[in-house]
Coordinates of C-alpha atoms in Angstrom, one line a residue:
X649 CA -100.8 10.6 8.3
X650 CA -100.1 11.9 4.7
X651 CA -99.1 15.2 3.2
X652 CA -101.9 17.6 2.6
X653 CA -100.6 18.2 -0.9
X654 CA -98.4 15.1 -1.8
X655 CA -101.0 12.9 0.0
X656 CA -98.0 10.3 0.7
X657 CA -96.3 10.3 4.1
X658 CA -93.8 13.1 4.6
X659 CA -90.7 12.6 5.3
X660 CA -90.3 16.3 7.3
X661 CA -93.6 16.9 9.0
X662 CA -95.3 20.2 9.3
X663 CA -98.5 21.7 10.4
X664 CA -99.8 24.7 10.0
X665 CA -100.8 26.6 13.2
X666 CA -104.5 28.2 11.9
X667 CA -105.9 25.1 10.0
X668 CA -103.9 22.3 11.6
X669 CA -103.5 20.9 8.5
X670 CA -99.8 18.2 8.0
X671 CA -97.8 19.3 5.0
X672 CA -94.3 18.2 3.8
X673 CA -92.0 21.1 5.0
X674 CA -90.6 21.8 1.2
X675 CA -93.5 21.4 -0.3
X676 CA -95.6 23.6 1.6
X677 CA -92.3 26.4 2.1
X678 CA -92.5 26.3 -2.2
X679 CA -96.3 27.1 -2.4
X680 CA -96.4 29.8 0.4
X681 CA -93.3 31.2 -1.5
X682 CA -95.2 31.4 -4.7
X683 CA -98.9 32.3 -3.7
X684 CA -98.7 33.2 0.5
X685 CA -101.7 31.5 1.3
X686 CA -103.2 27.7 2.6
X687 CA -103.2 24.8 -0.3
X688 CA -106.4 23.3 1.3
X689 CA -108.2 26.6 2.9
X690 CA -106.9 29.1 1.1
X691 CA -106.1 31.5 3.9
X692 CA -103.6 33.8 3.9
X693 CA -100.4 32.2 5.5
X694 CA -96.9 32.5 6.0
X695 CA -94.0 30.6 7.2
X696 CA -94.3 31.8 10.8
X697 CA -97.5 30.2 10.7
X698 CA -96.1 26.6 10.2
X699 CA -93.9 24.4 12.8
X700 CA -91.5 21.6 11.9
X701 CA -92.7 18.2 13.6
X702 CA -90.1 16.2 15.1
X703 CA -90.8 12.3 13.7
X704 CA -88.8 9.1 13.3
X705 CA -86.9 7.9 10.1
X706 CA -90.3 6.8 7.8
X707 CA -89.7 4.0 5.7
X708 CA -90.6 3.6 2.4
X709 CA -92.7 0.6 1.4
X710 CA -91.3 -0.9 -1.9
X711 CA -93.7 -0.8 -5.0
X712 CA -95.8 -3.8 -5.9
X713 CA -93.9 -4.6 -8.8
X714 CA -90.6 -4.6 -6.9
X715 CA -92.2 -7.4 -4.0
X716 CA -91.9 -10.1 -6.3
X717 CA -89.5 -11.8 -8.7
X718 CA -92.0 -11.5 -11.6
X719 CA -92.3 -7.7 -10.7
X720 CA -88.7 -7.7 -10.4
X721 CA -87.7 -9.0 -13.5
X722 CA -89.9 -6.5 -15.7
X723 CA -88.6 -3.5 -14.2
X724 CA -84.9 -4.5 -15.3
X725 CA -86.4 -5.3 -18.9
X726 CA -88.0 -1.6 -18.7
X727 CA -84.5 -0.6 -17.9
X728 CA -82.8 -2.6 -20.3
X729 CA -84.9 -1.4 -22.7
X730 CA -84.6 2.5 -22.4
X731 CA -80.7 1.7 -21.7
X732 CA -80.6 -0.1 -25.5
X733 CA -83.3 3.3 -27.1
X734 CA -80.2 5.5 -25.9
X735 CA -77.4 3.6 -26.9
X736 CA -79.4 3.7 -30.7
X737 CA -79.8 7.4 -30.0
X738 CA -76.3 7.7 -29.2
X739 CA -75.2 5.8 -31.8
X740 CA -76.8 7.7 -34.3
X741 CA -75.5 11.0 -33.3
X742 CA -72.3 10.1 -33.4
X743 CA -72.5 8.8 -36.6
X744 CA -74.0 12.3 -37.8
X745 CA -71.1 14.1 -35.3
X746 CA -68.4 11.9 -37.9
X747 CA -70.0 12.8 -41.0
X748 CA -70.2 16.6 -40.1
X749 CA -66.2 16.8 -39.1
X750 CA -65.4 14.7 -42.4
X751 CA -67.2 17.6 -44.6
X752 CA -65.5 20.4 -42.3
X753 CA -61.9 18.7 -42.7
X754 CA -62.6 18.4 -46.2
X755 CA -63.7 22.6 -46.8
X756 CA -60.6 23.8 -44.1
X757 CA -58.5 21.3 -46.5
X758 CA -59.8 23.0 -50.0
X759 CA -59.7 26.5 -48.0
X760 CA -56.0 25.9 -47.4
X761 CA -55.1 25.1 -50.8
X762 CA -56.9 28.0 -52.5
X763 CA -55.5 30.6 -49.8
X764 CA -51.8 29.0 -51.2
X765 CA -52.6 29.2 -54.5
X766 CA -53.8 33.5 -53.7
X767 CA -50.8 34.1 -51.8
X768 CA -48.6 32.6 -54.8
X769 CA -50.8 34.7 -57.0
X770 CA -50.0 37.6 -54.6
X771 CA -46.3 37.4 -54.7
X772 CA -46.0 36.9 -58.3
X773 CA -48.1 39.7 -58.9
X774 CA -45.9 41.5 -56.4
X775 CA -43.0 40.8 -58.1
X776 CA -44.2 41.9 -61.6
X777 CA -45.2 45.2 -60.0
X778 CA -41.7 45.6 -58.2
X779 CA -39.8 44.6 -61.6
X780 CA -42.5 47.2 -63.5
X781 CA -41.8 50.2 -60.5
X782 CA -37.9 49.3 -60.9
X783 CA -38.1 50.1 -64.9
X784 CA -39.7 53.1 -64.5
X785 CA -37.7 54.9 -63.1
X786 CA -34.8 53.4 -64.5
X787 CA -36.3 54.9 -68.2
X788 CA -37.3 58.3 -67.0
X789 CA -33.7 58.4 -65.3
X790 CA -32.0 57.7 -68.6
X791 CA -33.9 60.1 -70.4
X792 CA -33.3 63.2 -68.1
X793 CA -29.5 61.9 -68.2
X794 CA -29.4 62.3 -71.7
X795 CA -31.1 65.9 -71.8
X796 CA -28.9 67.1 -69.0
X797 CA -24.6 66.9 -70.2
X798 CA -22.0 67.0 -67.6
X799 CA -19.4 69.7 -67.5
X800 CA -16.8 67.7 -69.3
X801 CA -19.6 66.9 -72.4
X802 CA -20.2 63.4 -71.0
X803 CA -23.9 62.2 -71.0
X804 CA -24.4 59.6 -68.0
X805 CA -27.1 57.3 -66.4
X806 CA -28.1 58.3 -62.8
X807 CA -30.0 55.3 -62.2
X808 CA -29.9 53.1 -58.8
X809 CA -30.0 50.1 -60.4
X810 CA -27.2 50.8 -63.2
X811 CA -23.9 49.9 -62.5
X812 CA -20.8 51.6 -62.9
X813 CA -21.1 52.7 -66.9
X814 CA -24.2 51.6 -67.1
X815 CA -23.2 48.2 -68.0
X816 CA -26.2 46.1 -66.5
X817 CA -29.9 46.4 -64.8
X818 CA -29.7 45.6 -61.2
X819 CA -32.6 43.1 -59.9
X820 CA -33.7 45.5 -56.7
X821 CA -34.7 44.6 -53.6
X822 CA -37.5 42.3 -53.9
X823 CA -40.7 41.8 -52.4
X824 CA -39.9 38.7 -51.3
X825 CA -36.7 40.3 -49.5
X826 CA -38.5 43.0 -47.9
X827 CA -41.2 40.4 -46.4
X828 CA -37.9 38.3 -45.3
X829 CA -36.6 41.5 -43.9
X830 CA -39.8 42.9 -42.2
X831 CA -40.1 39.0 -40.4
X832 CA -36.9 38.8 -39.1
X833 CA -37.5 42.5 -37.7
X834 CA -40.9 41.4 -36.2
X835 CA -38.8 38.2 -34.4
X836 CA -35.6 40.3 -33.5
X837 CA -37.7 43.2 -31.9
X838 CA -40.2 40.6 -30.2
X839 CA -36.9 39.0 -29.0
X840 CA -35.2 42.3 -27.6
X841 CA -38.4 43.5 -25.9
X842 CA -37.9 39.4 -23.6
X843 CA -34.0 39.8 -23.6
X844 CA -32.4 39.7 -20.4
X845 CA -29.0 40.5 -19.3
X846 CA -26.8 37.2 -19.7
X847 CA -25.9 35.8 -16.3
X848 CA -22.1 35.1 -18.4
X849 CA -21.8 38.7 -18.8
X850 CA -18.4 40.0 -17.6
X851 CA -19.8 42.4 -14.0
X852 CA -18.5 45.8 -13.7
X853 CA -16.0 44.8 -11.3
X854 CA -14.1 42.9 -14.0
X855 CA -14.1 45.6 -16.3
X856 CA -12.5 48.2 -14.0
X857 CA -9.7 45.7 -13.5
X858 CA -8.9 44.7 -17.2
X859 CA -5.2 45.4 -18.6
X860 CA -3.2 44.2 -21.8
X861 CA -3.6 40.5 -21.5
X862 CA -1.5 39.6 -25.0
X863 CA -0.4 41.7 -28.2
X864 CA -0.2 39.3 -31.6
X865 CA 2.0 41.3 -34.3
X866 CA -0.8 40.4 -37.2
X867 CA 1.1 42.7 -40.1
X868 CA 3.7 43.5 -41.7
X869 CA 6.9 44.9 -40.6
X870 CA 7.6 47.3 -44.0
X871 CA 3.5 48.3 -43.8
X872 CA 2.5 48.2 -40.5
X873 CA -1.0 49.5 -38.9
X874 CA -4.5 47.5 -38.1
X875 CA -7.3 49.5 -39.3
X876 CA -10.1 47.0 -38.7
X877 CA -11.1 44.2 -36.6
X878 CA -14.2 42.2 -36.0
X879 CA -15.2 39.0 -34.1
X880 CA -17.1 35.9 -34.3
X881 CA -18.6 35.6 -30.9
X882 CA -20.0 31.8 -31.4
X883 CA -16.3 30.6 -32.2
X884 CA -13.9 33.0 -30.5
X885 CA -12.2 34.1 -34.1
X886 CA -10.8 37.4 -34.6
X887 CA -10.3 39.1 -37.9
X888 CA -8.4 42.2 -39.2
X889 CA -7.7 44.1 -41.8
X890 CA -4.7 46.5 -42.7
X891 CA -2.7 48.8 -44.0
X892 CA -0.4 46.3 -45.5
X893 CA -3.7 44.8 -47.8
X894 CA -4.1 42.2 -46.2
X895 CA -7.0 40.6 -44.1
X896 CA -6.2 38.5 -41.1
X897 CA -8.1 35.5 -39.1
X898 CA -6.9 34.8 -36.2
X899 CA -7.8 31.6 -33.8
X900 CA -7.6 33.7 -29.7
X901 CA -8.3 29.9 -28.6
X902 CA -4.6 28.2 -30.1
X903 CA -3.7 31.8 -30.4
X904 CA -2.3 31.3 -34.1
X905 CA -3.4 32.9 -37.5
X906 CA -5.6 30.5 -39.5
X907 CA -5.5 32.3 -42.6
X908 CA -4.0 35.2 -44.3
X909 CA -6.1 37.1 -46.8
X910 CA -4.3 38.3 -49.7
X911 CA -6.0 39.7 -52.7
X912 CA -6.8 43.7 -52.4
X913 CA -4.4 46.0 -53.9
X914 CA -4.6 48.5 -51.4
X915 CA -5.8 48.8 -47.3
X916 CA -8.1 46.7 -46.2
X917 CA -10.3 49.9 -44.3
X918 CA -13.8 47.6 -43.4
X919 CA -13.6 43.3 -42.4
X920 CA -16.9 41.7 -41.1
X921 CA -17.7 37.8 -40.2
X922 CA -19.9 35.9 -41.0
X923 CA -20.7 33.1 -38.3
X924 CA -22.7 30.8 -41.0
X925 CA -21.3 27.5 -41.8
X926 CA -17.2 27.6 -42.3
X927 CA -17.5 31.5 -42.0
X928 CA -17.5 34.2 -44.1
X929 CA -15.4 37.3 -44.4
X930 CA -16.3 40.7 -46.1
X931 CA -13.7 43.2 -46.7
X932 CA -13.6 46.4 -48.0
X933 CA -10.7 48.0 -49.3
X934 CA -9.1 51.1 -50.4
X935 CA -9.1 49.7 -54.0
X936 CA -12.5 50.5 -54.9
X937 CA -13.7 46.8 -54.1
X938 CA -15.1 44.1 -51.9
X939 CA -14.2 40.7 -51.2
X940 CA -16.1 37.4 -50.1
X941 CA -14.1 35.0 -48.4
X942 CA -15.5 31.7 -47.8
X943 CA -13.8 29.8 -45.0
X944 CA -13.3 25.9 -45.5
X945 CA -13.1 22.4 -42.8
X946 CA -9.3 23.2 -43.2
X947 CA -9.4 26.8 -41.5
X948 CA -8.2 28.1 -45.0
X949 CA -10.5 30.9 -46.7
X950 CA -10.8 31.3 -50.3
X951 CA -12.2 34.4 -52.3
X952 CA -15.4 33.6 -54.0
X953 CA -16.6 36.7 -55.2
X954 CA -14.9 40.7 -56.2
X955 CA -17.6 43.0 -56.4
X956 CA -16.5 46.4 -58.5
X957 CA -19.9 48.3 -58.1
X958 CA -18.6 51.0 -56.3
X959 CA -16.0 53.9 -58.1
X960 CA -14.3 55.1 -55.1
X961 CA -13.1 53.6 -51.7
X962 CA -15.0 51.4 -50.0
X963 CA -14.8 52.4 -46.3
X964 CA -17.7 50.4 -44.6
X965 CA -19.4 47.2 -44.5
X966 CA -21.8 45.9 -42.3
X967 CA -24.3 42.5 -42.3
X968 CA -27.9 42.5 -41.7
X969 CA -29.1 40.4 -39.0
X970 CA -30.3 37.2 -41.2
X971 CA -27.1 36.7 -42.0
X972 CA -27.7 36.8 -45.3
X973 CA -27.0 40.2 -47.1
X974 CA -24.8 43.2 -46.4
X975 CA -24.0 46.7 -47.1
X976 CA -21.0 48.4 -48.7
X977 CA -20.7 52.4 -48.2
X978 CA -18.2 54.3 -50.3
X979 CA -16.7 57.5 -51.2
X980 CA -18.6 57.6 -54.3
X981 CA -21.7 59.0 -52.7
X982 CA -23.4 55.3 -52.5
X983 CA -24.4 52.6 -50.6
X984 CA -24.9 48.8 -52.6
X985 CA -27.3 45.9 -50.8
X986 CA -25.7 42.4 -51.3
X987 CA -26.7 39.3 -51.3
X988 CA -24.2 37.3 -49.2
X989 CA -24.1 34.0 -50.8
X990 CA -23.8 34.7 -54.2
X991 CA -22.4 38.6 -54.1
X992 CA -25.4 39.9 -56.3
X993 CA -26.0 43.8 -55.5
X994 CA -29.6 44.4 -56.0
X995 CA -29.7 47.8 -55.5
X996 CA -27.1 50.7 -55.3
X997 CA -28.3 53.6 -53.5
X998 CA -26.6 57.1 -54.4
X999 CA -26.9 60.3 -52.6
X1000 CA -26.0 63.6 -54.1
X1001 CA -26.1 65.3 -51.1
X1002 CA -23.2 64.3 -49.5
X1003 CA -20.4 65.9 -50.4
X1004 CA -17.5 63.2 -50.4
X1005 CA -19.0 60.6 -49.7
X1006 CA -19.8 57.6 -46.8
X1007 CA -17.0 56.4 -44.2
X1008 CA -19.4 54.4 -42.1
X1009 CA -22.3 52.1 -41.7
X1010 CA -24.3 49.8 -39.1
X1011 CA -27.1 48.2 -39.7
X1012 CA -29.7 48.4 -36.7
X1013 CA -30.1 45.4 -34.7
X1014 CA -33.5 44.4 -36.0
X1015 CA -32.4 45.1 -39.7
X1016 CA -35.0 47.6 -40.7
X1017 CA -32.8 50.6 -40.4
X1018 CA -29.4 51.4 -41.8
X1019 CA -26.9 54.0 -40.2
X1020 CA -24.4 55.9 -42.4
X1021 CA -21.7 58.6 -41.7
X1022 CA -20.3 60.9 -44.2
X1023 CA -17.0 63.2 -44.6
X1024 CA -19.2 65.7 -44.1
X1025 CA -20.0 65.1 -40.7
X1026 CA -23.7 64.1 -41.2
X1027 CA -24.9 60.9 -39.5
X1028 CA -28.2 59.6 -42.0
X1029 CA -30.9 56.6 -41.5
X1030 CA -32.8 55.0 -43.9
X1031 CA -35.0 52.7 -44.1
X1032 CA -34.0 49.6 -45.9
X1033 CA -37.3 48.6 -47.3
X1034 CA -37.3 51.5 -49.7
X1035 CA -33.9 52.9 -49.7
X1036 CA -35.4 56.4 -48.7
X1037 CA -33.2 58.4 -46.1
X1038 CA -35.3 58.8 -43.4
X1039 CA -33.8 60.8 -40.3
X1040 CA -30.2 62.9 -40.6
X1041 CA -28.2 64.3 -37.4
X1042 CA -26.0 67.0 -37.4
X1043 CA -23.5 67.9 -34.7
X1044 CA -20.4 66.7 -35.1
X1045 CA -17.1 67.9 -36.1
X1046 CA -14.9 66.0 -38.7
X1047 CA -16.0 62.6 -41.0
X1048 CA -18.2 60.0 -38.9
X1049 CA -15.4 57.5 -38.6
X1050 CA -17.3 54.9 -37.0
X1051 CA -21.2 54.1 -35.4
X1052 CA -22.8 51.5 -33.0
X1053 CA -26.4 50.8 -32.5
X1054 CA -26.7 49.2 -29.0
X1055 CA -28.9 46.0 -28.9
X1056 CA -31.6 48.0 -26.9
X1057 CA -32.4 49.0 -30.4
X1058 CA -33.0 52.6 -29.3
X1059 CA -29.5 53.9 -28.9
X1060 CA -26.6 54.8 -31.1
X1061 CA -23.1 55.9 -30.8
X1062 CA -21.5 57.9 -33.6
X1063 CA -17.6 59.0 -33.6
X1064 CA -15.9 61.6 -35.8
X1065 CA -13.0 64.2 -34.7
X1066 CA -14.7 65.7 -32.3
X1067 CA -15.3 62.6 -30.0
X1068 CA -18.7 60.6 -29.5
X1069 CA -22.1 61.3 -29.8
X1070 CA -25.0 59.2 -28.6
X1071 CA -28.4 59.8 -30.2
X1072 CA -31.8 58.6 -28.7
X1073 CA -33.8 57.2 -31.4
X1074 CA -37.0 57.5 -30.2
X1075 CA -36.9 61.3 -29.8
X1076 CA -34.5 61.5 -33.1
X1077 CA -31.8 63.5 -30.7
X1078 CA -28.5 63.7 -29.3
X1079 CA -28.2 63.4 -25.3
X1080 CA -24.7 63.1 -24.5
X1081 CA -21.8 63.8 -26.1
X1082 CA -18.3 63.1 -25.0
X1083 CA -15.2 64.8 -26.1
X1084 CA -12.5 63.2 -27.5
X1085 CA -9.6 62.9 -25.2
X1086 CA -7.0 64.3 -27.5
X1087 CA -8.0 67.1 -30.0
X1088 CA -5.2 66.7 -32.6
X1089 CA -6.1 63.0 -32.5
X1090 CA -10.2 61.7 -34.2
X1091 CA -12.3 59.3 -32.1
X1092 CA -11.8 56.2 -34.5
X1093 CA -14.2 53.8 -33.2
X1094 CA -17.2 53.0 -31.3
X1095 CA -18.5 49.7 -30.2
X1096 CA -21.9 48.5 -28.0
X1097 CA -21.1 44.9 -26.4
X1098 CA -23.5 41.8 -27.7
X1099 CA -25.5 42.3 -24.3
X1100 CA -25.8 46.2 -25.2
X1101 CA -24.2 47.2 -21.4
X1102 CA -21.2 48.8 -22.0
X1103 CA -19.3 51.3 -24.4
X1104 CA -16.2 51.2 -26.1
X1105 CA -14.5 54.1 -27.1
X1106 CA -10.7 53.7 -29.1
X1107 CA -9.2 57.2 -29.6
X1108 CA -6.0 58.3 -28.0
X1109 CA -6.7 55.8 -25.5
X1110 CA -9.2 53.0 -24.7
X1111 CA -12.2 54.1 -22.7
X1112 CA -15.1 51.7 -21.5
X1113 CA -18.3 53.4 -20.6
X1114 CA -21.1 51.5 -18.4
X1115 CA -24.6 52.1 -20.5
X1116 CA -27.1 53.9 -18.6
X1117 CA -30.4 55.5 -20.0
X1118 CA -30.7 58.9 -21.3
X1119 CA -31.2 60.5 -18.3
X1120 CA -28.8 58.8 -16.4
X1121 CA -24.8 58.6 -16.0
X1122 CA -23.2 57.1 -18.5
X1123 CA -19.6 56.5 -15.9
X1124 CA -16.1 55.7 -17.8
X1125 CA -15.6 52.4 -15.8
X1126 CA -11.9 52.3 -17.0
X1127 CA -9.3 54.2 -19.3
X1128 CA -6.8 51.8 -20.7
X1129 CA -3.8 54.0 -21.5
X1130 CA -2.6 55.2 -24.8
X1131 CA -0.3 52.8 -27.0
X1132 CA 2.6 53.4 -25.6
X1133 CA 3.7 55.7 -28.6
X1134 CA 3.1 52.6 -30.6
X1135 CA 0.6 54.0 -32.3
X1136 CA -3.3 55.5 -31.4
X1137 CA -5.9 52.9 -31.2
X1138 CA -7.6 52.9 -34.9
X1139 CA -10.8 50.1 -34.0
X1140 CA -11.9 48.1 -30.9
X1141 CA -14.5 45.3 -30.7
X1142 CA -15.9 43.4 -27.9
X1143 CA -15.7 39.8 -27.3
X1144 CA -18.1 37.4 -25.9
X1145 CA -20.3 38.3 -22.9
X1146 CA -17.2 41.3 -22.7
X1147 CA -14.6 39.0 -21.3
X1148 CA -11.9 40.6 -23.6
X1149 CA -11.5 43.9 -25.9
X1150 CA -9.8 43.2 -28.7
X1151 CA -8.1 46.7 -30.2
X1152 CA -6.2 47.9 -33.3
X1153 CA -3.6 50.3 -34.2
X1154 CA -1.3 52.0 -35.9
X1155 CA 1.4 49.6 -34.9
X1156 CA 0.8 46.0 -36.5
X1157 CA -0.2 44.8 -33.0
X1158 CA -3.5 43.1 -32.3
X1159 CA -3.9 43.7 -28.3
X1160 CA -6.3 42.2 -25.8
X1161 CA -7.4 43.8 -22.7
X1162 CA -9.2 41.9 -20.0
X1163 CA -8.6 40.1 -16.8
X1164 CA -5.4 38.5 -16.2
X1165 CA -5.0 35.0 -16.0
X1166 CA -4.9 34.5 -12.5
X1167 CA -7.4 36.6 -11.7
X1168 CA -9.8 34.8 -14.0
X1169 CA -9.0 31.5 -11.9
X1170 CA -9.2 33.4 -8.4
X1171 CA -12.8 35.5 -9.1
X1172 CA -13.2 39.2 -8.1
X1173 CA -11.7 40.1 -5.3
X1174 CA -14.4 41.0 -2.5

């Protein structure tokens, strides 16, 4: 029998229990779904009113046209047919699909080159504006210098971007500086935030067990006294500078000086390096100047530029973390931005606040900020971008001999007479403070390892502090004893991943302290 609504043979019988009626089980399930009552009769029904037949397996007679060859063969032409219609259809969408991505390629390829050409526009416009904010300034500065005499009759410029006698126009930091230096602070703070602790970082256990592994005699006998020292982690060189004028870089892997630097007229108070290329090395000196040395394939360094902007001691310099400027802080009330590679100072920045002037700077790891500490015993930010002093702490007793921003990027470590002072700043204030060990004798220098996890302190003696948070403990992991009446410890600097401390001091000994040799070899003891 047939379906009721179909009228072909079902291939799930059912009947319904009122008319008696043979439906196809999903057919009849649909309709009573959508209207409730009998297809034929139109009685109200339901599906409690139907029951499934049990049947066997119904076969399918083929079509007529499928029964012979004939039939056969025009059913695969039929399908041929539509298969060769829908291949065209294809063909021609595809051909449409190509034609639309060419014209798309082409507009994102003219959108690219007129959003070059703007930002070109941009910048040069930029740069007009930044020459036309500089000169400004630099006018209405002259003029108030010439209505307003010193005491001794003399008329001066007060400009920033004057030098010394108003000789020459300093550039300024441009715009295309500031964007360099506000990219390399998004990457360097996007970096910190993922930075994890080295696995090569010396543990605690080392530390506590670190004495005077070597002493090197780096100056001269008749002057004697390291005031400076930094180091270049990626090559294991250590350089110092002196009392006796001289700069020294010494080679801690053959353990011989590679080149003396002779030049300054007086002591050599601030050395950085430079690991870029062959090296560089910036010193600062007593003698009112600074020095680029440019190190060569031979080990030798020669001095490339003297720059004379500043009028007093120079008693800081520190690099900004592109490698490619730095910052001099003097006596004479001002700080001077540099350009590295060919020694240009775009902009001198003066403060006639302070007193006596700078004797310290840091730039912050990220290289939007800059630290400086005065005789005067103020510790001051600014912010690089514009030069403008930003934040200033107050608290301790004595110049601000030396500062540290930790690589966290939220602490930093400050010393003057009084000992050292750590500031938080986020919340722009000091939360531990510790006294110097000696009060007749200043807390010459602070210094955060690469990794940011310990503390040095040089003073009287050699402390090493395990960095904690604000809250926490900050515990003196180990107190390396005084110099033996050699002399107090004048500078102390980290080496890599804190395997060594490399300290200064009065004496003309460079000394090491870490973990002897054969305890290197063996491990920490358990």
């Amino acid at each position: 029998m047939n379906c009721s609504i179909s009228g072909e043979v079902p291939e799930e019988p059912a009947v319904s229990k009122k008319s008696g009626l043979l439906f196809e089980k999903r057919l009849i399930e649909r309709h009573i779904s959508d209207f409730g009552k009998c297809p034929v009769t139109g009685e109200p029904l339901t599906m409690d009113d139907i029951v499934t037949l049990k049947a066997g397996k119904i076969v399918k007679p083929r079509p007529v046209q499928a029964a012979s060859i004939p039939g056969m063969i025009g059913m695969f032409q039929n399908e041929w047919d539509s298969l060769m219609l829908s291949y065209f259809a294809l063909e021609q969408q595809l051909h449409t699909a190509r034609q639309e991505l060419s014209h798309a390629l082409y507009q994102h390829d003219a959108a690219c080159r007129v959003i070059a050409r703007l930002k070109k526009e941009r910048d040069e416009a930029r740069s007009l504006l930044a020459q036309a904010e500089r000169q400004i300034p630099t006018y209405a500065d002259t003029i108030h210098a010439v209505q307003v005499p010193l005491s001794n009759g003399k008329r001066v410029a007060d400009s920033e971007n004057l030098a010394p006698g108003g000789k020459k126009l300093r550039p300024g930091i441009s715009a295309e500086i500031i964007e360099e230096l506000i990219e390399c602070n998004a990457i360097f703070s996007q970096e910190r935030k993922k930075r994890t602790i080295p696995a090569t970082l010396a543990p605690i256990e080392d530390l506590e067990r670190y004495t005077q592994i070597s002493s090197y005699p780096l100056t001269k006998t008749n002057k004697p006294g390291i005031l400076c020292v930094d180091i270049c982690h990626s090559k294991d060189i250590i350089a110092t500078g002196g009392i006796d004028t001289n700069a020294v870089v010494f080679d801690r892997a053959s353990e011989q000086i590679s080149s003396t630097l002779s030049g300054h007229t007086k002591k050599v108070t601030s050395i950085k390096v430079v690991c870029r290329g062959n090296n560089f090395v910036i010193t600062g000196s007593a003698d009112k100047t600074v020095r680029l040395w440019q190190g060569s394939d031979s080990g030798t360094y020669d001095c490339r530029h003297i720059l004379t902007d500043h009028t007093a001691e120079v008693q800081a310099v520190t690099v900004h973390a592109t490698t490619k400027y730095f910052v001099s802080a003097s006596l004479d009330n001002s700080w001077c931005f540099y350009d590295l590679a060919s020694g240009l100072c775009y902009s001198r920045v003066r403060d006639s606040t302070v007193s006596e002037g700078y004797t310290s700077a840091a730039f912050h790891p990220d290289g939007l900020i800059l630290g400086t500490g005065t005789t005067d015993a103020v510790v001051k930010i600014w912010d690089v971008k514009s030069q403008t002093n930003v934040a200033k702490f107050d608290g301790h007793v004595g110049p601000v001999t030396s500062m540290s921003f930790s690589e966290n990027g939220y602490f930093l470590a400050t010393a003057a007479h009084d000992g050292v002072k750590l500031w938080d700043l986020r919340k722009l204030k000091n939360f531990r403070s510790f006294p110097s060990p000696d009060p007749d004798t200043p807390t010459n220098s602070v210094d955060f390892d690469h990794s940011g996890s310990y503390l040095a302190v040089a003073s009287s003696d050699i402390r090493v502090y395990q960095v904690a948070s604000v809250k926490s403990e900050w515990n003196c992991l180990k107190t390396l004893p005084d110099l033996s009446g050699t002399g107090k410890a004048t500078c102390a600097k980290f080496g890599p991943d804190a395997k060594y401390l490399a300290v200064g001091s009065y004496d003309r000994n460079l000394r090491l302290f870490g973990l002897p040799k054969k305890d290197q070899d063996d491990g920490p003891e358990s």
